[in-house]
Short mmCIF file of C-alpha atoms (C1' of nucleotides) in Angstrom, two decimals:
data_model
loop_
_atom_site.label_atom_id
_atom_site.label_comp_id
_atom_site.label_asym_id
_atom_site.label_seq_id
_atom_site.Cartn_x
_atom_site.Cartn_y
_atom_site.Cartn_z
CA MET Z 1315 -2.04 1.34 -29.59
CA ASN Z 1316 -1.91 3.37 -26.14
CA GLU Z 1317 -4.32 1.50 -23.95
CA PRO Z 1318 -5.92 4.09 -21.70
CA HIS Z 1319 -6.18 3.79 -17.83
CA PRO Z 1320 -9.70 3.30 -16.79
CA LEU Z 1321 -9.30 5.28 -13.90
CA ALA Z 1322 -5.98 3.77 -12.67
CA SER Z 1323 -2.91 5.22 -11.20
CA GLY Z 1324 -1.43 7.99 -13.47
CA ASP Z 1325 2.47 7.48 -13.42
CA LYS Z 1326 3.17 3.64 -13.76
CA SER Z 1327 3.29 3.77 -17.13
CA GLN Z 1328 6.33 1.10 -18.01
CA GLY Z 1329 5.20 -2.46 -17.73
CA THR Z 1330 6.79 -3.45 -14.58
CA SER Z 1331 4.99 -6.86 -14.58
CA LYS Z 1332 5.61 -7.98 -11.02
CA LYS Z 1333 3.78 -5.47 -8.60
CA THR Z 1334 3.93 -5.96 -4.87
CA ALA Z 1335 1.44 -7.45 -2.84
CA ILE Z 1336 0.84 -3.91 -1.25
CA GLU Z 1337 0.17 -2.38 -4.63
CA THR Z 1338 -1.92 -5.28 -5.91
CA VAL Z 1339 -4.04 -5.21 -2.67
CA GLN Z 1340 -4.45 -1.38 -2.87
CA GLU Z 1341 -5.64 -1.53 -6.38
CA GLN Z 1342 -8.22 -3.85 -5.42
CA ILE Z 1343 -9.38 -2.20 -2.73
CA ARG Z 1344 -9.61 1.27 -4.50
CA GLU Z 1345 -11.57 -0.51 -6.83
CA ARG Z 1346 -14.23 -1.56 -4.48
CA VAL Z 1347 -14.50 1.63 -3.11
CA ILE Z 1348 -14.97 3.47 -6.12
CA SER Z 1349 -17.47 1.13 -7.43
CA GLY Z 1350 -19.22 0.75 -4.15
CA ALA Z 1351 -18.78 -2.84 -3.51
CA LEU Z 1352 -17.46 -1.52 -0.03
CA GLY Z 1353 -20.16 1.23 0.46
CA PRO Z 1354 -19.43 4.63 2.01
CA GLY Z 1355 -18.95 4.80 5.86
CA GLU Z 1356 -18.41 0.97 5.96
CA ARG Z 1357 -15.74 -0.47 8.17
CA LEU Z 1358 -12.82 -2.09 6.65
CA HIS Z 1359 -12.24 -5.22 8.87
CA VAL Z 1360 -8.13 -5.75 8.45
CA ASP Z 1361 -8.62 -9.24 9.40
CA LYS Z 1362 -11.42 -10.31 7.53
CA LEU Z 1363 -10.02 -8.60 4.37
CA ARG Z 1364 -6.55 -9.87 4.78
CA LEU Z 1365 -7.98 -13.31 5.15
CA GLU Z 1366 -9.86 -12.92 1.73
CA PHE Z 1367 -6.96 -11.53 0.16
CA GLY Z 1368 -4.66 -13.98 1.48
CA VAL Z 1369 -2.22 -11.62 2.86
CA SER Z 1370 -0.90 -11.02 6.29
CA THR Z 1371 -2.20 -8.23 8.51
CA SER Z 1372 0.72 -5.65 7.79
CA THR Z 1373 0.40 -5.81 4.44
CA MET Z 1374 -3.50 -5.34 4.80
CA ARG Z 1375 -3.03 -2.46 6.68
CA GLU Z 1376 -0.23 -0.97 4.71
CA ALA Z 1377 -2.58 -1.34 1.69
CA ILE Z 1378 -5.26 0.43 3.30
CA SER Z 1379 -3.04 3.12 4.53
CA ARG Z 1380 -2.25 3.99 1.10
CA LEU Z 1381 -5.80 4.84 0.22
CA LEU Z 1382 -5.59 7.38 2.81
CA ILE Z 1383 -3.38 9.33 0.02
CA ASP Z 1384 -6.24 10.18 -2.53
CA GLY Z 1385 -8.90 10.24 0.71
CA LEU Z 1386 -11.11 7.06 -0.46
CA VAL Z 1387 -10.40 5.85 2.92
CA THR Z 1388 -10.53 7.47 6.81
CA SER Z 1389 -8.80 6.30 9.90
CA GLU Z 1390 -9.75 6.87 13.15
CA GLN Z 1391 -7.75 6.45 16.50
CA GLN Z 1392 -7.76 2.84 17.41
CA ARG Z 1393 -11.04 2.42 15.55
CA GLY Z 1394 -9.56 1.35 11.92
CA PHE Z 1395 -10.35 2.40 8.84
CA ARG Z 1396 -13.56 3.05 6.84
CA VAL Z 1397 -14.53 3.91 3.51
CA ALA Z 1398 -15.21 7.80 2.97
CA PRO Z 1399 -18.73 8.82 3.33
CA LEU Z 1400 -20.47 10.33 0.13
CA THR Z 1401 -22.42 13.42 1.36
CA LEU Z 1402 -24.22 15.98 -1.05
CA LYS Z 1403 -22.29 18.84 0.25
CA ASP Z 1404 -19.20 16.71 -0.40
CA PHE Z 1405 -19.89 16.36 -3.78
CA ARG Z 1406 -20.70 20.00 -4.00
CA ASP Z 1407 -17.45 20.88 -2.71
CA ILE Z 1408 -15.93 18.54 -5.13
CA THR Z 1409 -17.66 20.06 -7.87
CA ASP Z 1410 -16.56 23.78 -7.16
CA ALA Z 1411 -12.74 22.40 -6.34
CA ARG Z 1412 -12.79 20.40 -9.87
CA LYS Z 1413 -13.93 23.62 -11.70
CA LEU Z 1414 -11.13 25.82 -10.37
CA ILE Z 1415 -8.27 23.23 -10.66
CA GLU Z 1416 -9.29 21.52 -13.80
CA ALA Z 1417 -9.79 24.87 -15.59
CA GLN Z 1418 -6.60 25.83 -14.49
CA ALA Z 1419 -5.01 22.89 -15.63
CA LEU Z 1420 -6.79 22.66 -19.02
CA ARG Z 1421 -5.38 26.39 -19.48
CA ILE Z 1422 -2.14 25.57 -18.75
CA SER Z 1423 -2.31 22.44 -21.09
CA LEU Z 1424 -3.89 24.34 -24.12
CA SER Z 1425 -1.01 27.02 -24.09
CA ASN Z 1426 1.34 24.06 -24.30
CA ARG Z 1427 -0.01 22.69 -27.37
CA SER Z 1428 1.81 20.32 -29.68
CA ASP Z 1429 1.31 18.54 -32.94
CA VAL Z 1430 1.42 14.86 -31.12
CA TRP Z 1431 -1.13 16.23 -28.28
CA GLU Z 1432 -3.54 17.46 -31.24
CA ALA Z 1433 -3.35 14.05 -33.07
CA ASP Z 1434 -4.21 12.36 -29.53
CA LEU Z 1435 -7.24 14.49 -28.79
CA VAL Z 1436 -8.63 14.23 -32.10
CA ALA Z 1437 -8.26 10.03 -31.32
CA ALA Z 1438 -9.67 10.50 -28.10
CA TYR Z 1439 -12.48 12.42 -29.28
CA HIS Z 1440 -13.29 10.05 -32.12
CA ARG Z 1441 -13.32 6.98 -29.86
CA LEU Z 1442 -15.16 8.97 -27.42
CA SER Z 1443 -17.93 9.81 -30.18
CA ARG Z 1444 -18.25 6.57 -31.41
CA ILE Z 1445 -18.79 4.95 -27.95
CA GLU Z 1446 -21.83 7.72 -27.52
CA GLU Z 1447 -23.50 7.15 -30.58
CA ARG Z 1448 -23.82 3.62 -29.40
CA LEU Z 1449 -24.98 4.18 -25.79
CA ILE Z 1450 -26.80 7.46 -26.49
CA GLY Z 1451 -27.74 7.47 -30.16
CA GLU Z 1452 -28.97 4.07 -30.14
CA GLY Z 1453 -29.56 3.53 -26.86
CA LYS Z 1454 -27.57 0.56 -26.04
CA PRO Z 1455 -26.63 0.60 -22.08
CA GLU Z 1456 -23.60 -1.99 -22.62
CA PHE Z 1457 -21.73 0.37 -23.28
CA ALA Z 1458 -21.69 2.55 -20.49
CA HIS Z 1459 -18.60 0.77 -18.81
CA ASP Z 1460 -16.62 1.66 -22.06
CA TRP Z 1461 -18.07 4.96 -22.19
CA ASP Z 1462 -16.46 5.58 -18.35
CA THR Z 1463 -12.95 4.37 -20.05
CA TRP Z 1464 -13.19 6.62 -22.88
CA ASN Z 1465 -14.24 9.63 -21.41
CA SER Z 1466 -11.81 9.43 -19.00
CA ASN Z 1467 -9.43 9.09 -21.51
CA PHE Z 1468 -10.64 12.08 -23.36
CA HIS Z 1469 -10.84 14.47 -20.30
CA ASP Z 1470 -7.10 12.97 -19.62
CA CYS Z 1471 -5.97 14.00 -22.88
CA LEU Z 1472 -7.16 17.34 -22.50
CA VAL Z 1473 -5.23 18.36 -19.58
CA GLN Z 1474 -2.28 15.97 -20.81
CA ASN Z 1475 0.27 19.01 -21.58
CA CYS Z 1476 -0.34 21.01 -18.05
CA ASP Z 1477 3.17 20.52 -16.81
CA ASN Z 1478 2.18 21.24 -13.11
CA ALA Z 1479 2.17 18.17 -11.03
CA TRP Z 1480 0.24 19.29 -8.25
CA LEU Z 1481 -2.58 20.55 -10.25
CA LYS Z 1482 -2.71 17.09 -12.21
CA ARG Z 1483 -2.11 15.21 -9.09
CA PHE Z 1484 -5.31 17.09 -7.43
CA ARG Z 1485 -7.35 16.81 -10.64
CA ARG Z 1486 -6.84 13.30 -10.58
CA THR Z 1487 -7.92 12.92 -6.98
CA LEU Z 1488 -11.12 14.98 -7.30
CA HIS Z 1489 -12.16 13.09 -10.50
CA GLN Z 1490 -11.27 9.77 -8.68
CA HIS Z 1491 -14.39 11.08 -6.05
CA SER Z 1492 -16.32 12.72 -8.34
CA TYR Z 1493 -16.59 9.32 -10.52
CA ARG Z 1494 -17.29 7.73 -7.02
CA TYR Z 1495 -20.55 9.78 -6.90
CA HIS Z 1496 -21.27 8.91 -10.48
CA ARG Z 1497 -21.33 5.70 -9.76
CA ARG Z 1498 -23.60 5.94 -6.41
CA LEU Z 1499 -26.00 7.82 -8.45
CA ILE Z 1500 -26.61 6.37 -11.54
CA GLY Z 1501 -25.29 3.05 -10.86
CA ASP Z 1502 -25.74 1.07 -14.39
CA ARG Z 1503 -28.07 3.21 -15.82
CA SER Z 1504 -27.70 5.07 -18.77
CA LEU Z 1505 -26.62 8.97 -18.81
CA PRO Z 1506 -29.20 11.27 -17.75
CA ARG Z 1507 -28.47 13.60 -20.44
CA ASP Z 1508 -26.93 14.04 -23.75
CA VAL Z 1509 -23.62 14.92 -23.33
CA ARG Z 1510 -22.46 14.55 -26.73
CA ILE Z 1511 -23.06 18.56 -27.49
CA GLU Z 1512 -21.08 19.15 -24.45
CA HIS Z 1513 -18.34 17.13 -25.37
CA LYS Z 1514 -18.19 18.74 -29.04
CA ALA Z 1515 -18.08 22.17 -27.64
CA ILE Z 1516 -14.85 21.11 -25.53
CA PHE Z 1517 -13.45 19.31 -28.47
CA ASP Z 1518 -14.14 22.16 -31.01
CA THR Z 1519 -12.99 24.73 -28.69
CA ALA Z 1520 -9.37 23.13 -27.60
CA ILE Z 1521 -8.44 22.26 -31.54
CA ALA Z 1522 -9.40 25.69 -32.44
CA GLY Z 1523 -7.31 27.01 -29.51
CA ASP Z 1524 -9.67 29.18 -27.96
CA ILE Z 1525 -8.42 28.46 -24.39
CA GLU Z 1526 -11.31 30.29 -22.44
CA ALA Z 1527 -14.19 29.19 -24.58
CA CYS Z 1528 -12.54 25.75 -23.86
CA VAL Z 1529 -12.54 26.37 -19.91
CA ALA Z 1530 -15.96 27.74 -19.88
CA ALA Z 1531 -17.07 24.44 -21.99
CA ILE Z 1532 -15.42 22.41 -18.91
CA GLU Z 1533 -17.20 24.56 -16.32
CA ALA Z 1534 -20.51 24.13 -17.53
CA HIS Z 1535 -19.47 20.45 -18.28
CA ILE Z 1536 -18.40 19.81 -14.55
CA GLU Z 1537 -21.44 21.79 -13.29
CA LYS Z 1538 -23.93 20.12 -15.31
CA SER Z 1539 -22.57 16.74 -14.00
CA TYR Z 1540 -23.55 17.61 -10.68
CA THR Z 1541 -26.65 19.34 -11.20
CA ASP Z 1542 -28.26 16.36 -13.13
CA LEU Z 1543 -26.96 13.84 -11.09
CA THR Z 1544 -28.33 15.25 -7.81
CA GLN Z 1545 -31.81 16.24 -9.20
CA GLN Z 1546 -33.02 13.20 -10.64
CA HIS Z 1547 -31.29 10.75 -8.14
CA ASP Z 1548 -30.68 10.75 -4.29
CA LEU Z 1549 -28.12 10.14 -2.08
CA SER Z 1550 -29.36 7.87 0.70
CA GLU Z 1551 -31.22 6.20 -1.90
CA MET V 1022 -5.71 31.21 25.00
CA ASN V 1023 -6.16 29.14 21.44
CA GLU V 1024 -2.53 27.73 20.89
CA PRO V 1025 -1.55 27.63 17.32
CA HIS V 1026 -0.29 24.74 15.36
CA PRO V 1027 2.95 25.46 14.14
CA LEU V 1028 2.32 23.27 10.99
CA ALA V 1029 0.42 20.29 12.71
CA SER V 1030 -2.28 18.60 11.41
CA GLY V 1031 -5.43 20.49 10.54
CA ASP V 1032 -8.18 18.62 12.85
CA LYS V 1033 -7.33 16.57 15.20
CA SER V 1034 -8.39 19.45 17.84
CA GLN V 1035 -9.41 17.46 21.03
CA GLY V 1036 -7.02 16.89 23.49
CA THR V 1037 -6.65 12.83 22.33
CA SER V 1038 -3.86 12.01 24.58
CA LYS V 1039 -2.85 8.68 24.03
CA LYS V 1040 -1.80 9.03 19.93
CA THR V 1041 -0.85 5.60 18.47
CA ALA V 1042 2.82 4.80 17.83
CA ILE V 1043 2.06 5.26 14.02
CA GLU V 1044 1.02 8.47 14.54
CA THR V 1045 3.55 9.76 16.60
CA VAL V 1046 6.48 8.24 14.55
CA GLN V 1047 4.65 9.63 11.47
CA GLU V 1048 4.41 13.38 12.76
CA GLN V 1049 8.16 13.13 14.01
CA ILE V 1050 9.37 12.04 10.51
CA ARG V 1051 7.31 14.51 9.13
CA GLU V 1052 8.97 17.03 11.11
CA ARG V 1053 12.54 16.17 9.86
CA VAL V 1054 11.57 16.34 6.40
CA ILE V 1055 10.22 19.57 6.64
CA SER V 1056 13.06 20.79 8.52
CA GLY V 1057 15.81 19.33 6.63
CA ALA V 1058 16.94 16.87 9.11
CA LEU V 1059 16.25 14.23 6.39
CA GLY V 1060 17.38 16.05 2.92
CA PRO V 1061 15.72 16.18 -0.31
CA GLY V 1062 16.05 12.67 -2.15
CA GLU V 1063 17.30 11.08 1.01
CA ARG V 1064 16.65 7.75 1.48
CA LEU V 1065 14.61 6.26 4.48
CA HIS V 1066 16.12 3.39 6.04
CA VAL V 1067 13.14 1.40 7.56
CA ASP V 1068 15.47 -0.50 9.71
CA LYS V 1069 17.82 2.13 10.86
CA LEU V 1070 14.69 4.34 11.40
CA ARG V 1071 12.61 1.82 13.33
CA LEU V 1072 15.87 0.96 15.73
CA GLU V 1073 16.08 4.90 16.29
CA PHE V 1074 12.76 5.02 17.66
CA GLY V 1075 12.28 1.64 18.89
CA VAL V 1076 8.95 0.20 17.02
CA SER V 1077 8.71 -2.63 14.78
CA THR V 1078 9.34 -2.68 11.06
CA SER V 1079 5.85 -2.86 10.21
CA THR V 1080 4.99 0.21 12.54
CA MET V 1081 7.69 2.23 10.94
CA ARG V 1082 6.51 1.20 7.44
CA GLU V 1083 3.00 2.42 8.11
CA ALA V 1084 3.99 5.66 9.60
CA ILE V 1085 6.50 6.23 6.48
CA SER V 1086 3.37 5.03 4.23
CA ARG V 1087 1.07 7.57 5.77
CA LEU V 1088 3.56 10.59 4.57
CA LEU V 1089 2.91 9.59 1.38
CA ILE V 1090 -0.48 11.11 1.53
CA ASP V 1091 0.76 14.94 1.61
CA GLY V 1092 3.95 13.67 -0.81
CA LEU V 1093 6.70 14.45 1.40
CA VAL V 1094 7.64 11.07 0.99
CA THR V 1095 7.95 9.06 -2.49
CA SER V 1096 7.89 5.25 -3.04
CA GLU V 1097 9.53 3.26 -5.53
CA GLN V 1098 8.82 -0.66 -6.57
CA GLN V 1099 10.77 -2.72 -4.42
CA ARG V 1100 13.19 0.25 -3.51
CA GLY V 1101 11.78 1.60 -0.43
CA PHE V 1102 11.10 5.16 0.75
CA ARG V 1103 12.99 8.29 -0.19
CA VAL V 1104 12.41 11.76 0.81
CA ALA V 1105 10.42 13.99 -1.68
CA PRO V 1106 13.10 15.62 -3.94
CA LEU V 1107 13.38 19.73 -4.10
CA THR V 1108 13.63 21.18 -7.14
CA LEU V 1109 13.40 24.95 -8.70
CA LYS V 1110 10.53 23.76 -10.97
CA ASP V 1111 8.51 22.09 -8.15
CA PHE V 1112 8.70 25.06 -6.30
CA ARG V 1113 7.54 27.17 -9.16
CA ASP V 1114 4.38 24.91 -9.71
CA ILE V 1115 3.50 24.84 -6.01
CA THR V 1116 3.55 28.68 -6.18
CA ASP V 1117 1.20 28.77 -8.78
CA ALA V 1118 -1.09 26.09 -7.50
CA ARG V 1119 -1.10 27.81 -4.25
CA LYS V 1120 -1.98 31.23 -5.52
CA LEU V 1121 -4.84 29.44 -7.50
CA ILE V 1122 -6.03 27.43 -4.61
CA GLU V 1123 -5.57 29.91 -1.51
CA ALA V 1124 -6.97 32.78 -3.32
CA GLN V 1125 -10.45 30.67 -3.85
CA ALA V 1126 -10.28 29.44 -0.40
CA LEU V 1127 -10.32 33.06 0.63
CA ARG V 1128 -12.77 34.43 -1.53
CA ILE V 1129 -14.97 31.73 0.37
CA SER V 1130 -13.75 32.24 3.46
CA LEU V 1131 -14.13 36.04 2.95
CA SER V 1132 -17.80 35.77 1.93
CA ASN V 1133 -18.79 33.56 4.85
CA ARG V 1134 -17.26 36.22 7.49
CA SER V 1135 -18.57 36.34 11.32
CA ASP V 1136 -17.62 38.37 14.18
CA VAL V 1137 -16.13 35.53 16.24
CA TRP V 1138 -13.63 35.22 12.86
CA GLU V 1139 -12.99 38.98 12.78
CA ALA V 1140 -11.97 38.72 16.37
CA ASP V 1141 -9.67 36.02 15.60
CA LEU V 1142 -8.13 37.74 12.66
CA VAL V 1143 -7.79 41.10 14.75
CA ALA V 1144 -5.82 38.88 17.44
CA ALA V 1145 -3.64 37.03 15.06
CA TYR V 1146 -2.73 39.80 13.15
CA HIS V 1147 -1.88 41.66 16.49
CA ARG V 1148 0.56 38.79 17.42
CA LEU V 1149 2.43 38.70 13.97
CA SER V 1150 2.64 42.17 14.32
CA ARG V 1151 4.51 42.07 17.31
CA ILE V 1152 6.91 39.37 16.27
CA GLU V 1153 7.39 41.16 13.19
CA GLU V 1154 8.21 44.30 15.19
CA ARG V 1155 11.22 42.22 16.87
CA LEU V 1156 12.29 40.06 14.03
CA ILE V 1157 12.55 42.83 11.24
CA GLY V 1158 12.00 46.23 12.83
CA GLU V 1159 14.46 45.39 15.76
CA GLY V 1160 16.61 42.87 13.86
CA LYS V 1161 16.40 40.28 16.17
CA PRO V 1162 16.79 36.87 14.55
CA GLU V 1163 16.03 34.70 17.56
CA PHE V 1164 12.33 35.26 16.71
CA ALA V 1165 12.46 33.81 13.27
CA HIS V 1166 10.75 30.24 14.86
CA ASP V 1167 8.21 32.30 16.65
CA TRP V 1168 7.30 34.22 13.06
CA ASP V 1169 6.90 30.82 11.51
CA THR V 1170 4.53 29.77 14.03
CA TRP V 1171 2.04 32.85 13.94
CA ASN V 1172 2.65 33.90 10.23
CA SER V 1173 1.00 30.38 9.77
CA ASN V 1174 -1.54 31.35 12.26
CA PHE V 1175 -2.28 34.54 10.76
CA HIS V 1176 -2.59 32.85 7.09
CA ASP V 1177 -4.73 29.89 8.58
CA CYS V 1178 -7.16 32.32 10.36
CA LEU V 1179 -7.58 33.95 6.90
CA VAL V 1180 -9.23 30.95 5.13
CA GLN V 1181 -10.69 29.87 8.61
CA ASN V 1182 -14.41 30.15 7.10
CA CYS V 1183 -13.57 28.39 3.94
CA ASP V 1184 -16.27 25.55 4.01
CA ASN V 1185 -14.42 23.56 1.44
CA ALA V 1186 -12.83 20.52 2.63
CA TRP V 1187 -10.77 19.95 -0.48
CA LEU V 1188 -9.49 23.27 -1.12
CA LYS V 1189 -8.59 23.05 2.72
CA ARG V 1190 -6.68 20.21 2.45
CA PHE V 1191 -5.13 21.25 -1.06
CA ARG V 1192 -4.02 24.03 0.63
CA ARG V 1193 -2.50 22.76 3.60
CA THR V 1194 -0.49 20.08 1.35
CA LEU V 1195 0.88 23.02 -0.21
CA HIS V 1196 1.65 25.12 2.32
CA GLN V 1197 3.51 22.44 4.10
CA HIS V 1198 5.67 21.66 0.95
CA SER V 1199 6.27 25.57 0.34
CA TYR V 1200 7.41 25.76 4.27
CA ARG V 1201 9.66 23.11 3.27
CA TYR V 1202 11.43 25.27 0.35
CA HIS V 1203 11.09 28.25 2.84
CA ARG V 1204 13.25 26.61 5.26
CA ARG V 1205 15.66 25.16 3.00
CA LEU V 1206 16.49 28.15 1.22
CA ILE V 1207 16.62 30.88 4.01
CA GLY V 1208 17.64 28.49 6.55
CA ASP V 1209 17.97 30.08 9.81
CA ARG V 1210 18.53 33.40 8.61
CA SER V 1211 16.08 36.08 8.79
CA LEU V 1212 13.57 36.80 6.12
CA PRO V 1213 15.23 38.34 2.90
CA ARG V 1214 12.35 41.10 2.86
CA ASP V 1215 10.24 43.33 4.66
CA VAL V 1216 6.51 41.42 5.07
CA ARG V 1217 4.90 44.06 7.17
CA ILE V 1218 3.48 46.20 4.43
CA GLU V 1219 2.33 42.83 2.78
CA HIS V 1220 0.52 41.34 5.75
CA LYS V 1221 -0.96 45.00 6.73
CA ALA V 1222 -2.36 45.05 3.33
CA ILE V 1223 -3.97 41.61 3.35
CA PHE V 1224 -5.18 42.38 6.94
CA ASP V 1225 -6.56 45.82 6.10
CA THR V 1226 -8.52 44.39 2.72
CA ALA V 1227 -9.80 41.35 4.86
CA ILE V 1228 -11.35 43.63 7.82
CA ALA V 1229 -12.61 45.74 5.23
CA GLY V 1230 -14.32 43.01 3.39
CA ASP V 1231 -12.80 43.94 0.13
CA ILE V 1232 -12.53 40.70 -1.16
CA GLU V 1233 -10.91 41.00 -4.33
CA ALA V 1234 -8.37 43.11 -3.16
CA CYS V 1235 -7.62 40.89 -0.67
CA VAL V 1236 -7.57 38.00 -2.90
CA ALA V 1237 -4.57 40.15 -5.14
CA ALA V 1238 -2.81 41.00 -1.99
CA ILE V 1239 -2.70 37.33 -0.99
CA GLU V 1240 -1.75 36.39 -4.40
CA ALA V 1241 1.21 39.30 -4.53
CA HIS V 1242 2.62 38.00 -1.18
CA ILE V 1243 2.83 34.27 -2.38
CA GLU V 1244 4.34 35.19 -5.45
CA LYS V 1245 6.90 37.59 -3.94
CA SER V 1246 7.88 34.84 -1.52
CA TYR V 1247 8.90 32.65 -4.39
CA THR V 1248 10.91 35.45 -6.48
CA ASP V 1249 12.85 36.65 -3.22
CA LEU V 1250 13.74 33.12 -2.27
CA THR V 1251 14.91 32.22 -5.21
CA GLN V 1252 16.75 35.16 -6.28
CA GLN V 1253 18.76 35.34 -3.40
CA HIS V 1254 19.34 31.63 -2.60
CA ASP V 1255 20.04 28.64 -4.33
CA LEU V 1256 18.49 25.13 -4.03
CA SER V 1257 21.86 23.17 -4.50
CA GLU V 1258 23.60 25.19 -2.11
"C1'" DC X 1419 42.77 -5.99 -17.85
"C1'" DG X 1420 37.86 -6.12 -18.55
"C1'" DT X 1421 33.20 -8.49 -19.03
"C1'" DC X 1422 29.98 -11.56 -17.28
"C1'" DA X 1423 28.03 -14.42 -13.66
"C1'" DA X 1424 27.84 -16.70 -9.58
"C1'" DA X 1425 28.05 -15.80 -4.69
"C1'" DT X 1426 27.53 -12.89 -1.12
"C1'" DA X 1427 25.36 -8.90 1.38
"C1'" DA X 1428 22.06 -5.54 2.23
"C1'" DA X 1429 17.65 -4.24 2.19
"C1'" DA X 1430 12.61 -4.20 1.30
"C1'" DA X 1431 8.12 -6.63 1.48
"C1'" DA X 1432 5.23 -10.12 3.69
"C1'" DC X 1433 4.12 -13.13 7.21
"C1'" DG X 1434 1.76 -14.65 11.78
"C1'" DA X 1435 1.40 -14.12 16.53
"C1'" DT X 1436 1.23 -11.12 20.67
"C1'" DT X 1437 -0.39 -7.21 23.12
"C1'" DA X 1438 -3.74 -3.22 23.82
"C1'" DT X 1439 -8.05 -0.85 23.03
"C1'" DT X 1440 -12.83 -0.89 22.31
"C1'" DT X 1441 -17.34 -2.82 22.30
"C1'" DT X 1442 -20.42 -6.27 23.43
"C1'" DT X 1443 -22.70 -9.36 26.76
"C1'" DA X 1444 -24.25 -10.41 30.92
"C1'" DA X 1445 -24.57 -10.20 35.67
"C1'" DC X 1446 -26.16 -7.49 39.72
"C1'" DA X 1447 -28.37 -3.59 41.98
"C1'" DA X 1448 -31.15 0.52 42.18
"C1'" DT E 933 -37.53 -2.07 34.47
"C1'" DT E 934 -33.55 0.60 34.07
"C1'" DG E 935 -28.85 1.78 34.99
"C1'" DT E 936 -24.10 0.37 36.31
"C1'" DT E 937 -20.07 -2.30 36.11
"C1'" DA E 938 -17.34 -6.53 35.22
"C1'" DA E 939 -16.22 -10.19 32.25
"C1'" DA E 940 -15.92 -11.61 27.46
"C1'" DA E 941 -15.51 -11.15 22.79
"C1'" DA E 942 -14.04 -8.67 19.03
"C1'" DT E 943 -10.97 -5.54 16.63
"C1'" DA E 944 -7.16 -2.77 16.32
"C1'" DA E 945 -2.10 -2.21 16.86
"C1'" DT E 946 2.36 -3.57 17.54
"C1'" DC E 947 5.57 -6.93 17.55
"C1'" DG E 948 9.74 -9.59 15.83
"C1'" DT E 949 11.05 -13.24 12.18
"C1'" DT E 950 11.18 -14.95 7.69
"C1'" DT E 951 10.94 -14.76 2.86
"C1'" DT E 952 11.88 -12.82 -1.68
"C1'" DT E 953 13.98 -8.86 -4.35
"C1'" DT E 954 17.75 -6.27 -5.47
"C1'" DA E 955 22.34 -4.50 -4.89
"C1'" DT E 956 27.45 -5.46 -4.62
"C1'" DT E 957 31.24 -8.23 -4.47
"C1'" DT E 958 34.04 -11.65 -6.20
"C1'" DG E 959 36.51 -14.64 -9.22
"C1'" DA E 960 36.72 -17.37 -13.30
"C1'" DC E 961 37.39 -16.80 -18.43
"C1'" DG E 962 38.13 -14.21 -22.56
#
DNA sequence: CGTCAAATAAAAAACGATTATTTTTAACAA
DNA sequence: TTGTTAAAAATAATCGTTTTTTATTTGACG
């Protein structure tokens, strides 16, 4: 049924078939930044990229400019654009901000629960569990990409009923950046820990309607992600 | 002698004399959006604006694109840009998000206090008080604009020591939007209430180092601002 | 009269070239 | 060698036009 967005833009939804060139390019560059194909701090050569994508200067510039929106790219006076750097401090700040914002978004979402949402969440959790069984239980690393997709889907589903557009927007931005650190730190390797227990706790408390327990579980989940990633790996590697 | 930024960009600081055309235009359009010269929901005609500012299409497009960053402008598939609308629900959401984020930024800032900061805050409060004495005490509405400036300066000063760039960024965005509602709802009229007591409470608790009392005071201040503005005025007016 | 579709007008998106700025290279003098 | 500066190259910013898309009008036909 509902195809989830791996990390795509949050609101396009309807099948607007014909995207504008700017949007297409923007999405592809974003993908490269998040995946690390364009490394942190690396310069974005408008002319090179424009030739590669077969678009004009202004189109490329506007596409890149729009990545300033979520802070994946920075711009400096007369010296163009560059990919936002990755630093430990930044990851720490993102983690703290996520704990704050995601927790609140979750509180709101959970207090607006509905039957549809409950069904969606059960479905999302079910799919995620199956992937995790294969990825972690059976140790099949080829499911890492699917896990990204469905993990993201599960977390989106949790805050689905939060009706504060600003919190949702900030949450999405932070999640995107977090994911970038994730990609950088673990690469294609499998997860450094068994997240199944954490996800179960989040799911159970959410379904049970125990808001504060669920919030605590999410906060712990986010924090643990930071600790594990930074302990086992190194940003300068 | 530190000139405060009325609501300007938070980080340029150094006297980078020659701004790029895009930046100049961007700032002016932002000003128009916040002030209401460009009304909520209004379309941004690239061609008209470009002629008015004497720049090319691409420059104007890129300038407007960059206002997407802080959400003052929205863009729709093949039908250009328009000024973000103003709605009561949005103002409510902004208020809630501000309470959450500003409170946390304040907690961090206050726990990183320093002598320099204390002096800055005393100075900022002093200047604000003087303006408020004239604006509210003596009822001189011609100080309304100065009040905007120094009120903003006082609040910036409070969170000055928050070292989480993300929270600061979100706070700044929300403040900008909040200010836009403020402008729309009270216009050039003077404040609907006496904020002197609130500011005093914030200042006193901050100096005293009573973090949670200060946070509570800020939250109340933000909430009161919403209540008073929405009770006395009407968005559709 | 009202509906539908072709023709026209308006506006957005995309283009590729020109101009300004920064960075690199190279020449020369201390 | 080292430091300074001027020319050259590279890259960023800006420009004005062309193409594509969407909105509006017009007019034939039911």
